[in-house]
Amino acid sequence: LTGSHSTYETVLAQIQGACKGYFLFGQNPAVGSANARMQRLGMANLDWLVVRDLVMIESATFWKDSPEVQTGEIAPERCRTEVFFMPAASHVEKEGTFTQTQRLLQWREKALDPPAECRSDLWFFYHLGARLKQRLAASTLPRDRAVQDLAWDYPTEGDLREPSAEAVLREINGYEVATGRPLAGFSELKADGST
């Protein structure tokens, strides 16, 4: 589960043990939520938590330094959640689009490469998807078919093998297969494979 806002249902699923893992991108529910205590207790009941941010945020360290550690509700030595912190690239270190609060989609160019192990969200999801496709390639389980059938052949660039944000945007927009012309709108989509 991921998103810009953690829903009440998601947190309840975490607390009840129905939600096993959680990706956190661009949010910090351990301190930035209406009920941060409930968020921290929910995250303490996960099997795994992936946190991608510029710095080590409270949602990445809740298991060792939250108020619930002080009260004994979360014991670091018994907290079952394995936290994976993966440093993210900042907005100037990646190309692509962003949507602001007015829902205006804007393109931005990359100003410089990200430092050390920092990577863009696009890089993370592209390479995660490629690994999942490879791992499930020989599976005969019907549930794995969706991953096996993903069109995941975006070109990569540079030493970091950064996927082309422009190619992904083109795919999201839709295009005519024969000509490569971008579609003007969703009404041009066809079910025959030509778009």
XYZ file of C-alpha atoms in Angstrom:
195
model
C 0.000 0.000 0.000
C 1.185 3.496 -0.732
C -0.204 6.914 -1.388
C -0.039 10.522 -0.423
C -2.367 9.961 2.536
C -2.734 6.916 4.749
C -6.390 6.074 5.096
C -8.065 5.025 8.281
C -8.806 1.632 6.695
C -5.124 1.115 5.860
C -4.052 1.868 9.410
C -6.707 -0.485 10.802
C -5.498 -3.207 8.426
C -1.970 -2.668 9.737
C -3.057 -2.848 13.372
C -5.142 -5.987 12.684
C -2.242 -7.667 10.875
C -4.005 -7.816 7.483
C -1.515 -5.417 5.877
C 1.939 -6.991 5.753
C 3.973 -4.263 4.060
C 3.921 -0.559 3.341
C 5.741 1.766 0.936
C 6.154 5.352 2.167
C 7.003 7.932 -0.497
C 6.689 11.633 0.161
C 4.835 11.305 3.420
C 5.641 10.984 7.087
C 2.587 9.519 8.860
C 4.485 8.958 12.121
C 4.232 12.703 12.747
C 2.221 14.158 9.862
C -1.113 12.471 10.369
C -4.255 13.366 12.280
C -3.692 10.306 14.462
C 0.073 9.820 14.401
C -0.011 7.481 17.414
C -2.334 5.093 15.563
C -0.061 5.323 12.507
C 3.014 4.382 14.573
C 1.192 1.472 16.228
C 0.047 0.274 12.811
C 3.564 0.499 11.348
C 4.863 -1.464 14.358
C 2.660 -4.383 13.282
C 3.971 -4.694 9.712
C 6.387 -7.319 8.440
C 8.215 -4.703 6.353
C 8.223 -0.973 5.727
C 10.014 0.775 2.857
C 10.720 4.453 3.500
C 12.074 6.585 0.655
C 12.977 10.120 1.607
C 15.792 12.656 1.501
C 16.636 12.173 5.184
C 15.913 9.662 7.942
C 12.383 10.750 8.890
C 10.344 9.802 11.951
C 8.440 7.111 10.050
C 11.771 5.335 9.474
C 12.828 5.521 13.127
C 9.483 5.183 14.966
C 10.469 1.710 16.204
C 13.332 3.097 18.311
C 12.510 6.693 19.248
C 8.749 7.329 19.158
C 6.662 8.323 22.192
C 5.362 4.734 22.258
C 8.897 3.508 22.954
C 8.920 5.750 26.026
C 5.551 4.377 27.212
C 6.516 0.762 26.459
C 3.844 0.252 23.798
C 6.610 -0.347 21.236
C 9.719 -2.225 22.360
C 12.579 -1.896 19.838
C 13.842 -5.411 20.560
C 10.388 -6.903 19.900
C 9.122 -4.646 17.110
C 8.416 -7.023 14.232
C 8.715 -4.429 11.463
C 11.815 -4.546 9.298
C 12.418 -1.012 8.046
C 14.232 -0.408 4.762
C 15.356 3.186 4.308
C 16.207 4.015 0.718
C 17.531 7.506 0.079
C 15.560 9.418 -2.523
C 16.689 11.933 -5.099
C 15.475 15.497 -4.680
C 13.374 17.293 -7.267
C 16.448 18.867 -8.885
C 18.124 15.453 -9.247
C 15.496 13.849 -11.486
C 13.586 14.644 -14.633
C 9.936 14.052 -15.095
C 6.585 15.460 -14.152
C 4.979 16.620 -10.989
C 1.456 17.687 -10.229
C 0.977 20.609 -7.908
C -2.030 21.329 -5.705
C -3.839 23.052 -8.599
C -3.536 19.722 -10.505
C -1.326 21.315 -13.132
C 1.043 18.764 -14.638
C 4.502 20.267 -15.147
C 7.669 18.868 -16.718
C 11.045 19.502 -15.115
C 14.562 18.806 -16.327
C 17.225 17.249 -14.124
C 19.829 19.785 -12.930
C 22.384 17.283 -11.597
C 22.822 13.611 -10.738
C 21.765 12.437 -7.285
C 24.563 11.770 -4.779
C 25.748 8.337 -3.615
C 22.868 5.839 -3.304
C 20.041 8.343 -3.822
C 17.674 7.399 -6.642
C 14.496 8.777 -8.192
C 11.104 7.214 -7.511
C 10.955 6.280 -11.193
C 14.294 4.450 -10.915
C 13.119 2.605 -7.811
C 9.812 1.414 -9.266
C 11.250 0.590 -12.675
C 14.021 -1.612 -11.266
C 11.705 -3.154 -8.657
C 9.252 -4.015 -11.452
C 12.031 -5.486 -13.598
C 13.160 -7.692 -10.710
C 9.623 -8.856 -10.008
C 9.049 -9.672 -13.693
C 12.293 -11.658 -13.768
C 11.454 -13.507 -10.564
C 7.947 -14.405 -11.758
C 8.847 -15.169 -15.401
C 8.479 -18.956 -15.030
C 5.447 -18.860 -12.726
C 2.282 -20.634 -13.825
C 0.128 -19.088 -11.105
C -2.745 -16.987 -12.486
C -2.094 -14.277 -9.879
C 1.346 -13.591 -11.408
C 0.021 -13.038 -14.921
C -0.519 -9.297 -14.427
C 3.163 -8.778 -13.610
C 4.313 -11.098 -16.393
C 2.256 -9.168 -18.963
C 3.468 -5.721 -17.951
C 5.007 -3.655 -20.742
C 8.203 -2.823 -18.860
C 10.705 -2.121 -21.603
C 11.417 1.562 -21.090
C 14.815 2.767 -22.281
C 17.349 3.581 -19.586
C 20.011 6.273 -19.614
C 23.409 6.830 -18.010
C 25.466 4.897 -15.516
C 22.555 4.626 -13.069
C 20.287 3.139 -15.775
C 17.649 5.788 -15.072
C 14.450 5.009 -16.995
C 13.374 7.638 -19.496
C 10.680 9.701 -17.799
C 9.647 10.959 -21.230
C 9.049 7.382 -22.456
C 6.943 6.608 -19.380
C 4.914 9.788 -19.853
C 4.400 8.886 -23.503
C 3.068 5.469 -22.462
C 0.740 7.002 -19.873
C -0.582 9.491 -22.408
C -1.088 6.849 -25.106
C 0.049 6.935 -28.728
C -0.688 5.465 -32.134
C 1.477 2.371 -32.534
C 1.903 2.771 -36.307
C 2.898 6.448 -36.297
C 4.042 7.165 -32.747
C 1.687 10.174 -32.649
C 0.635 11.065 -29.075
C -3.097 10.763 -28.512
C -5.000 14.008 -28.043
C -7.285 12.488 -25.427
C -8.653 9.266 -23.964
C -11.431 9.126 -26.554
C -8.785 8.146 -29.144
C -7.885 4.952 -27.249
C -8.834 1.763 -29.104
C -9.139 -1.805 -27.831
C -7.591 -3.320 -30.971
C -3.950 -2.740 -30.006
C -3.428 0.174 -32.414
C -3.052 2.674 -29.559
